[in-house]
Amino acid sequence: MRASGTFTVADFTPAPAPGADPAEAPGPEIQTAVPVGLATMRKEYEGEVVGRSATLFTAAFDQAKGVGTYVAMESFEGTLHGRSGAFNFAHSATTTGEDRRSEFFVVVPGSGTDELAGITGSGGIAVDPDGTHRVWFDYELGR
């Protein structure tokens, strides 16, 4: 089945990287040409996907050039097609400033609860030219 919806970022809070020197840059102890950062995020979902999520987000990203890669682990609580529960999903993508590529999106096996127990699958995220964030899950429910 496919469930799709939109989401908004309700909160994005940068966090210090492990090994960071608090007196210096907040990134890890090894500095590269593209800075690495960590953050926590809260998102709110609407559509066939309704609910909220808490995300651990890390990225190597050059703000000025719009180039980088992110990796995220998300914990979702809500409903897919009216079935309620919670589960984890991981996603990653790279941008060269003009596109998204090398995308990865997977529901974490064994993470589903309640009516979403046994959920497996994949999905994706897209950002429209107007800034609307879209998400979809191609999923199956098993017990």
PDB file of C-alpha atoms in Angstrom:
ATOM      1  CA  MET A   1       0.000   0.000   0.000  1.00  0.00           C
ATOM      2  CA  ARG A   2       1.043   3.584  -0.477  1.00  0.00           C
ATOM      3  CA  ALA A   3       0.258   6.327   2.033  1.00  0.00           C
ATOM      4  CA  SER A   4       1.272   9.868   1.181  1.00  0.00           C
ATOM      5  CA  GLY A   5       1.099  13.223   2.879  1.00  0.00           C
ATOM      6  CA  THR A   6       2.844  16.482   3.588  1.00  0.00           C
ATOM      7  CA  PHE A   7       4.867  17.549   6.593  1.00  0.00           C
ATOM      8  CA  THR A   8       6.123  20.682   8.259  1.00  0.00           C
ATOM      9  CA  VAL A   9       9.156  21.010  10.490  1.00  0.00           C
ATOM     10  CA  ALA A  10       7.851  22.182  13.861  1.00  0.00           C
ATOM     11  CA  ASP A  11      11.308  22.418  15.464  1.00  0.00           C
ATOM     12  CA  PHE A  12      14.937  22.169  14.341  1.00  0.00           C
ATOM     13  CA  THR A  13      17.473  22.355  17.176  1.00  0.00           C
ATOM     14  CA  PRO A  14      21.225  22.072  16.446  1.00  0.00           C
ATOM     15  CA  ALA A  15      23.193  19.881  18.853  1.00  0.00           C
ATOM     16  CA  PRO A  16      26.936  19.611  19.544  1.00  0.00           C
ATOM     17  CA  ALA A  17      28.736  16.788  17.754  1.00  0.00           C
ATOM     18  CA  PRO A  18      30.568  14.133  19.783  1.00  0.00           C
ATOM     19  CA  GLY A  19      34.220  15.105  20.094  1.00  0.00           C
ATOM     20  CA  ALA A  20      33.440  18.788  19.550  1.00  0.00           C
ATOM     21  CA  ASP A  21      35.411  21.366  21.496  1.00  0.00           C
ATOM     22  CA  PRO A  22      32.744  23.670  23.022  1.00  0.00           C
ATOM     23  CA  ALA A  23      35.196  26.595  22.788  1.00  0.00           C
ATOM     24  CA  GLU A  24      35.466  26.122  19.015  1.00  0.00           C
ATOM     25  CA  ALA A  25      33.189  25.030  16.168  1.00  0.00           C
ATOM     26  CA  PRO A  26      30.296  22.707  17.146  1.00  0.00           C
ATOM     27  CA  GLY A  27      31.329  20.032  14.609  1.00  0.00           C
ATOM     28  CA  PRO A  28      33.373  16.895  15.191  1.00  0.00           C
ATOM     29  CA  GLU A  29      37.087  17.067  16.016  1.00  0.00           C
ATOM     30  CA  ILE A  30      38.101  16.348  12.380  1.00  0.00           C
ATOM     31  CA  GLN A  31      37.272  19.305  10.168  1.00  0.00           C
ATOM     32  CA  THR A  32      36.588  18.813   6.443  1.00  0.00           C
ATOM     33  CA  ALA A  33      35.728  21.156   3.554  1.00  0.00           C
ATOM     34  CA  VAL A  34      32.017  20.564   4.249  1.00  0.00           C
ATOM     35  CA  PRO A  35      31.039  21.072   7.901  1.00  0.00           C
ATOM     36  CA  VAL A  36      29.252  18.273   9.773  1.00  0.00           C
ATOM     37  CA  GLY A  37      26.365  19.109  12.067  1.00  0.00           C
ATOM     38  CA  LEU A  38      23.816  17.353  14.263  1.00  0.00           C
ATOM     39  CA  ALA A  39      20.285  18.362  15.153  1.00  0.00           C
ATOM     40  CA  THR A  40      17.005  17.126  16.527  1.00  0.00           C
ATOM     41  CA  MET A  41      13.800  17.788  14.630  1.00  0.00           C
ATOM     42  CA  ARG A  42      10.083  17.566  15.295  1.00  0.00           C
ATOM     43  CA  LYS A  43       7.735  17.204  12.308  1.00  0.00           C
ATOM     44  CA  GLU A  44       3.965  17.239  11.892  1.00  0.00           C
ATOM     45  CA  TYR A  45       2.244  15.210   9.133  1.00  0.00           C
ATOM     46  CA  GLU A  46      -1.068  15.592   7.259  1.00  0.00           C
ATOM     47  CA  GLY A  47      -2.835  13.574   4.554  1.00  0.00           C
ATOM     48  CA  GLU A  48      -2.969   9.767   4.472  1.00  0.00           C
ATOM     49  CA  VAL A  49      -0.005  10.023   6.867  1.00  0.00           C
ATOM     50  CA  VAL A  50      -1.182  11.857  10.014  1.00  0.00           C
ATOM     51  CA  GLY A  51       0.890  12.339  13.138  1.00  0.00           C
ATOM     52  CA  ARG A  52       4.179  13.579  14.470  1.00  0.00           C
ATOM     53  CA  SER A  53       7.795  12.502  14.535  1.00  0.00           C
ATOM     54  CA  ALA A  54      11.015  13.033  16.410  1.00  0.00           C
ATOM     55  CA  THR A  55      14.150  12.920  14.266  1.00  0.00           C
ATOM     56  CA  LEU A  56      17.869  12.577  14.918  1.00  0.00           C
ATOM     57  CA  PHE A  57      19.442  14.407  11.986  1.00  0.00           C
ATOM     58  CA  THR A  58      23.068  14.648  10.868  1.00  0.00           C
ATOM     59  CA  ALA A  59      24.460  16.315   7.780  1.00  0.00           C
ATOM     60  CA  ALA A  60      27.627  17.356   6.020  1.00  0.00           C
ATOM     61  CA  PHE A  61      26.365  20.465   4.272  1.00  0.00           C
ATOM     62  CA  ASP A  62      27.772  23.651   2.730  1.00  0.00           C
ATOM     63  CA  GLN A  63      25.044  26.261   3.224  1.00  0.00           C
ATOM     64  CA  ALA A  64      26.565  28.720   0.737  1.00  0.00           C
ATOM     65  CA  LYS A  65      26.723  26.197  -2.115  1.00  0.00           C
ATOM     66  CA  GLY A  66      23.681  24.107  -1.147  1.00  0.00           C
ATOM     67  CA  VAL A  67      25.808  20.954  -1.442  1.00  0.00           C
ATOM     68  CA  GLY A  68      25.842  18.049   0.977  1.00  0.00           C
ATOM     69  CA  THR A  69      24.372  14.858   2.350  1.00  0.00           C
ATOM     70  CA  TYR A  70      22.069  14.159   5.278  1.00  0.00           C
ATOM     71  CA  VAL A  71      21.236  11.000   7.226  1.00  0.00           C
ATOM     72  CA  ALA A  72      18.215  10.836   9.547  1.00  0.00           C
ATOM     73  CA  MET A  73      16.554   8.354  11.907  1.00  0.00           C
ATOM     74  CA  GLU A  74      12.930   9.216  12.514  1.00  0.00           C
ATOM     75  CA  SER A  75      10.444   7.920  15.101  1.00  0.00           C
ATOM     76  CA  PHE A  76       6.867   8.399  13.856  1.00  0.00           C
ATOM     77  CA  GLU A  77       3.658   8.222  15.893  1.00  0.00           C
ATOM     78  CA  GLY A  78       0.271   8.540  14.226  1.00  0.00           C
ATOM     79  CA  THR A  79      -1.746   6.858  11.506  1.00  0.00           C
ATOM     80  CA  LEU A  80      -1.247   5.478   7.997  1.00  0.00           C
ATOM     81  CA  HIS A  81      -4.591   5.080   6.196  1.00  0.00           C
ATOM     82  CA  GLY A  82      -6.298   5.320   9.608  1.00  0.00           C
ATOM     83  CA  ARG A  83      -4.237   2.553  11.273  1.00  0.00           C
ATOM     84  CA  SER A  84      -2.577   3.896  14.402  1.00  0.00           C
ATOM     85  CA  GLY A  85       0.750   3.138  15.990  1.00  0.00           C
ATOM     86  CA  ALA A  86       4.403   4.077  15.905  1.00  0.00           C
ATOM     87  CA  PHE A  87       7.482   2.971  13.957  1.00  0.00           C
ATOM     88  CA  ASN A  88      10.972   4.090  12.944  1.00  0.00           C
ATOM     89  CA  PHE A  89      12.251   4.937   9.493  1.00  0.00           C
ATOM     90  CA  ALA A  90      15.631   6.021   8.178  1.00  0.00           C
ATOM     91  CA  HIS A  91      16.323   8.269   5.217  1.00  0.00           C
ATOM     92  CA  SER A  92      19.222   9.934   3.463  1.00  0.00           C
ATOM     93  CA  ALA A  93      19.835  12.031   0.373  1.00  0.00           C
ATOM     94  CA  THR A  94      22.558  14.040  -1.326  1.00  0.00           C
ATOM     95  CA  THR A  95      22.193  17.348  -3.117  1.00  0.00           C
ATOM     96  CA  THR A  96      24.565  19.093  -5.475  1.00  0.00           C
ATOM     97  CA  GLY A  97      22.576  22.302  -5.079  1.00  0.00           C
ATOM     98  CA  GLU A  98      20.321  21.599  -8.060  1.00  0.00           C
ATOM     99  CA  ASP A  99      18.961  18.107  -7.370  1.00  0.00           C
ATOM    100  CA  ARG A 100      18.435  15.234  -4.918  1.00  0.00           C
ATOM    101  CA  ARG A 101      20.239  11.970  -5.588  1.00  0.00           C
ATOM    102  CA  SER A 102      21.456   8.807  -3.891  1.00  0.00           C
ATOM    103  CA  GLU A 103      18.230   8.742  -1.909  1.00  0.00           C
ATOM    104  CA  PHE A 104      17.645   6.040   0.694  1.00  0.00           C
ATOM    105  CA  PHE A 105      14.423   5.464   2.656  1.00  0.00           C
ATOM    106  CA  VAL A 106      13.502   2.375   4.707  1.00  0.00           C
ATOM    107  CA  VAL A 107      11.026   1.456   7.434  1.00  0.00           C
ATOM    108  CA  VAL A 108      12.985  -0.168  10.268  1.00  0.00           C
ATOM    109  CA  PRO A 109      11.862  -3.820  10.473  1.00  0.00           C
ATOM    110  CA  GLY A 110      10.359  -4.853  13.814  1.00  0.00           C
ATOM    111  CA  SER A 111       9.770  -1.241  14.945  1.00  0.00           C
ATOM    112  CA  GLY A 112       5.981  -1.046  14.458  1.00  0.00           C
ATOM    113  CA  THR A 113       3.525  -0.916  17.365  1.00  0.00           C
ATOM    114  CA  ASP A 114      -0.235  -1.337  17.775  1.00  0.00           C
ATOM    115  CA  GLU A 115      -2.091  -1.396  14.414  1.00  0.00           C
ATOM    116  CA  LEU A 116       1.230  -0.749  12.627  1.00  0.00           C
ATOM    117  CA  ALA A 117       2.961  -3.789  14.163  1.00  0.00           C
ATOM    118  CA  GLY A 118       4.842  -5.757  11.521  1.00  0.00           C
ATOM    119  CA  ILE A 119       5.193  -2.769   9.173  1.00  0.00           C
ATOM    120  CA  THR A 120       7.885  -3.075   6.506  1.00  0.00           C
ATOM    121  CA  GLY A 121       8.639  -1.056   3.426  1.00  0.00           C
ATOM    122  CA  SER A 122      10.272   1.952   1.903  1.00  0.00           C
ATOM    123  CA  GLY A 123       9.225   5.396   0.752  1.00  0.00           C
ATOM    124  CA  GLY A 124      10.539   8.790  -0.128  1.00  0.00           C
ATOM    125  CA  ILE A 125      10.611  12.517   0.474  1.00  0.00           C
ATOM    126  CA  ALA A 126      10.285  15.280  -2.115  1.00  0.00           C
ATOM    127  CA  VAL A 127      10.324  19.060  -1.833  1.00  0.00           C
ATOM    128  CA  ASP A 128       8.120  20.992  -4.270  1.00  0.00           C
ATOM    129  CA  PRO A 129       9.366  24.239  -5.858  1.00  0.00           C
ATOM    130  CA  ASP A 130       7.067  26.159  -3.467  1.00  0.00           C
ATOM    131  CA  GLY A 131       8.751  24.502  -0.451  1.00  0.00           C
ATOM    132  CA  THR A 132       6.003  21.960   0.327  1.00  0.00           C
ATOM    133  CA  HIS A 133       7.566  18.812   1.821  1.00  0.00           C
ATOM    134  CA  ARG A 134       5.978  15.538   0.687  1.00  0.00           C
ATOM    135  CA  VAL A 135       6.427  12.045   2.117  1.00  0.00           C
ATOM    136  CA  TRP A 136       5.187   8.638   1.022  1.00  0.00           C
ATOM    137  CA  PHE A 137       5.403   5.145   2.435  1.00  0.00           C
ATOM    138  CA  ASP A 138       5.169   2.023   0.275  1.00  0.00           C
ATOM    139  CA  TYR A 139       4.413  -0.436   3.047  1.00  0.00           C
ATOM    140  CA  GLU A 140       3.023  -3.804   4.037  1.00  0.00           C
ATOM    141  CA  LEU A 141       1.657  -4.907   7.377  1.00  0.00           C
ATOM    142  CA  GLY A 142       2.464  -8.365   8.656  1.00  0.00           C
ATOM    143  CA  ARG A 143       2.150  -9.998  12.036  1.00  0.00           C
TER     144      ARG A 143
END
